[in-house]
Short mmCIF file of C-alpha atoms in Angstrom, two decimals:
data_model
loop_
_atom_site.label_atom_id
_atom_site.label_comp_id
_atom_site.label_asym_id
_atom_site.label_seq_id
_atom_site.Cartn_x
_atom_site.Cartn_y
_atom_site.Cartn_z
CA MET A 154 -51.81 -25.34 -57.74
CA ASP A 155 -51.74 -23.09 -54.70
CA LYS A 156 -50.18 -19.65 -55.61
CA GLU A 157 -47.36 -18.95 -53.12
CA LYS A 158 -48.36 -16.03 -51.04
CA GLY A 159 -46.22 -13.84 -49.44
CA GLY A 160 -44.07 -10.90 -50.34
CA LEU A 161 -40.57 -10.64 -50.29
CA TRP A 162 -38.51 -8.13 -47.69
CA ILE A 163 -34.84 -7.57 -48.03
CA ARG A 164 -32.87 -6.09 -45.26
CA GLU A 165 -29.39 -4.75 -45.37
CA ALA A 166 -27.24 -5.05 -42.65
CA ALA A 167 -23.57 -3.99 -42.22
CA THR A 168 -21.95 -6.26 -44.12
CA SER A 169 -24.82 -8.19 -45.18
CA VAL A 170 -28.28 -8.73 -46.88
CA SER A 171 -30.99 -11.25 -45.53
CA PHE A 172 -34.03 -11.96 -47.65
CA TYR A 173 -37.56 -12.32 -46.04
CA ARG A 174 -40.57 -14.28 -46.72
CA VAL A 175 -43.87 -12.25 -45.52
CA LYS A 176 -46.98 -13.11 -45.30
CA TYR A 177 -49.55 -10.85 -43.91
CA GLY A 178 -50.38 -11.75 -39.69
CA GLU A 179 -47.41 -13.83 -39.73
CA LYS A 180 -44.04 -13.04 -38.50
CA LYS A 181 -41.68 -12.52 -41.33
CA GLN A 182 -39.37 -15.75 -42.18
CA ARG A 183 -35.62 -15.12 -42.94
CA LEU A 184 -34.62 -17.16 -45.41
CA ILE A 185 -30.99 -16.70 -46.21
CA THR A 186 -28.32 -14.18 -45.07
CA VAL A 187 -25.90 -13.46 -47.65
CA SER A 188 -22.41 -11.73 -47.36
CA TYR A 189 -22.12 -8.45 -49.54
CA ASP A 190 -19.32 -10.06 -51.24
CA GLN A 191 -21.27 -13.12 -52.22
CA VAL A 192 -24.78 -11.78 -53.18
CA ILE A 193 -24.54 -11.80 -57.18
CA GLN A 194 -22.75 -15.16 -57.03
CA LYS A 195 -25.74 -16.61 -54.89
CA GLN A 196 -28.53 -14.68 -56.33
CA HIS A 197 -29.66 -17.72 -58.10
CA GLU A 198 -29.75 -19.75 -54.79
CA VAL A 199 -31.81 -16.40 -53.18
CA ARG A 200 -34.25 -16.52 -56.61
CA ALA A 201 -35.01 -20.20 -55.77
CA LEU A 202 -36.24 -19.28 -52.73
CA PHE A 203 -39.28 -16.86 -54.03
CA SER A 204 -41.44 -17.78 -56.89
CA THR A 205 -44.33 -15.10 -56.95
CA PRO A 206 -44.16 -12.58 -59.68
CA GLU A 207 -43.73 -9.48 -57.58
CA ALA A 208 -41.21 -11.34 -55.48
CA THR A 209 -39.19 -12.23 -58.74
CA ALA A 210 -39.68 -8.63 -60.04
CA LYS A 211 -38.20 -7.23 -57.01
CA LEU A 212 -35.21 -9.51 -56.74
CA ASP A 213 -34.31 -8.64 -60.47
CA LYS A 214 -34.14 -5.11 -59.52
CA TYR A 215 -32.25 -5.69 -56.72
CA PHE A 216 -29.68 -7.80 -58.26
CA ARG A 217 -29.86 -5.40 -61.52
CA GLU A 218 -29.15 -2.58 -59.04
CA PHE A 219 -26.37 -4.06 -56.31
CA PRO A 220 -23.70 -3.59 -57.89
CA PHE A 221 -24.02 0.15 -57.45
CA LEU A 222 -25.50 -0.53 -54.23
CA LYS A 223 -22.67 -2.56 -53.11
CA ARG A 224 -20.28 0.51 -53.86
CA GLU A 225 -22.15 2.81 -51.86
CA LYS A 226 -21.70 0.39 -49.10
CA ALA A 227 -18.19 -0.20 -49.44
CA VAL A 228 -17.87 3.90 -49.06
CA LYS A 229 -17.25 4.49 -45.44
CA LYS A 230 -20.00 6.37 -44.08
CA LYS A 231 -18.76 10.19 -42.43
CA GLU A 232 -19.79 9.76 -38.91
CA TYR A 233 -20.24 13.22 -37.46
CA LEU A 234 -20.19 14.89 -33.90
CA SER A 235 -22.89 16.03 -32.34
CA ARG A 236 -23.49 19.04 -30.70
CA LYS A 237 -22.44 17.91 -27.35
CA GLN A 238 -19.52 16.69 -29.03
CA ILE A 239 -18.30 19.33 -30.54
CA ILE A 240 -18.62 21.50 -27.43
CA ASP A 241 -16.69 18.96 -25.26
CA PHE A 242 -13.83 18.60 -27.86
CA MET A 243 -13.56 22.75 -28.28
CA THR A 244 -13.85 22.90 -24.74
CA ALA A 245 -10.88 20.31 -24.67
CA MET A 246 -8.79 21.69 -26.70
CA PRO A 247 -7.23 25.27 -25.62
CA GLU A 248 -6.01 23.09 -22.34
CA SER A 249 -4.63 20.48 -24.31
CA ILE A 250 -2.22 22.68 -26.85
CA SER A 251 -1.59 24.44 -23.61
CA ILE A 252 0.21 21.85 -22.39
CA LEU A 253 1.84 21.11 -25.44
CA ILE A 254 3.02 24.66 -25.50
CA GLU A 255 4.69 23.88 -22.12
CA GLN A 256 6.58 21.03 -23.25
CA ASP A 257 7.31 23.04 -26.43
CA PRO A 258 7.17 26.96 -26.35
CA LYS A 259 8.78 27.81 -29.37
CA CYS A 260 6.99 25.24 -31.41
CA LEU A 261 10.42 23.72 -32.48
CA SER A 262 9.21 20.53 -32.66
CA ASP A 263 7.71 19.29 -36.03
CA GLU A 264 4.81 17.51 -34.72
CA ASN A 265 3.66 20.83 -33.19
CA LYS A 266 4.41 22.86 -35.79
CA GLN A 267 2.60 21.05 -38.26
CA LEU A 268 -0.22 20.62 -35.75
CA ALA A 269 -0.74 24.08 -35.62
CA TYR A 270 -0.70 24.34 -39.36
CA GLU A 271 -3.60 21.56 -39.27
CA ILE A 272 -5.41 23.72 -36.75
CA TRP A 273 -5.42 26.66 -38.74
CA LYS A 274 -6.55 24.72 -41.88
CA ALA A 275 -9.54 23.67 -39.67
CA TRP A 276 -10.06 26.63 -38.38
CA THR A 277 -10.74 28.90 -41.35
CA PRO A 278 -13.85 26.90 -42.69
CA ILE A 279 -15.24 26.61 -39.29
CA ARG A 280 -15.31 30.16 -38.85
CA GLN A 281 -16.61 31.17 -42.01
CA LEU A 282 -19.26 28.36 -41.33
CA ILE A 283 -20.50 30.14 -38.05
CA SER A 284 -19.73 33.80 -39.05
CA ASN A 285 -20.77 34.52 -42.63
CA VAL A 286 -24.10 35.38 -43.74
CA SER A 287 -24.14 32.20 -45.99
CA GLY A 288 -23.65 30.06 -42.78
CA TRP A 289 -25.07 30.72 -39.05
CA ASN A 290 -24.08 34.12 -39.53
CA VAL A 291 -22.91 34.43 -35.62
CA LYS A 292 -20.28 36.78 -34.85
CA GLU A 293 -17.77 36.33 -32.00
CA GLY A 294 -18.94 39.46 -29.95
CA ASP A 295 -22.86 37.79 -30.47
CA SER A 296 -21.29 34.72 -28.65
CA LYS A 297 -19.42 37.13 -25.87
CA LYS A 298 -22.61 39.05 -25.27
CA ALA A 299 -24.46 35.76 -25.26
CA LEU A 300 -22.26 33.81 -22.89
CA GLY A 301 -20.40 36.42 -21.13
CA TRP A 302 -16.90 36.04 -22.19
CA GLY A 303 -13.94 38.49 -23.27
CA ASN A 304 -15.05 42.26 -22.05
CA ALA A 305 -18.73 41.65 -23.16
CA LYS A 306 -21.45 41.91 -20.39
CA PRO A 307 -24.17 39.10 -21.05
CA LYS A 308 -27.57 40.71 -22.81
CA GLU A 309 -29.40 40.25 -19.64
CA GLU A 310 -26.98 42.65 -18.08
CA GLU A 311 -27.15 44.82 -20.97
CA GLU A 312 -30.72 44.93 -21.52
CA GLY A 313 -31.41 45.81 -17.68
#
């Protein structure tokens, strides 16, 4: 009786899990793909496709940990802005706010008042992260010198 050779490879996608048989020197073979909400119900079907002790042990561990993994997958991953996106956003904000101020110069609109509150709420930790010693420790004056805005001269002119 020939013992089945080949390993097990598990690939998690956004909404499903695929189980592959991997044999050295050959292309991996996808045997089954199961949606996240069906993984536990279909584990017997998946187990039937793999008979090596190593694959069985790997499946045991995967199915034992899956309820925790599923909770992790269910939590929406935070998306972060790139440096360029942050710069583009911060550059566009003053002009966007200016347009809103033209339409409501005394900030009488509840939406604009709420927006102003939210901007201050968001700006406070941003300023702390950038300027405090526990963050980047870059002060407003450093920016003025480096970029030549406000009443500061760029570093090159100052040194020359």
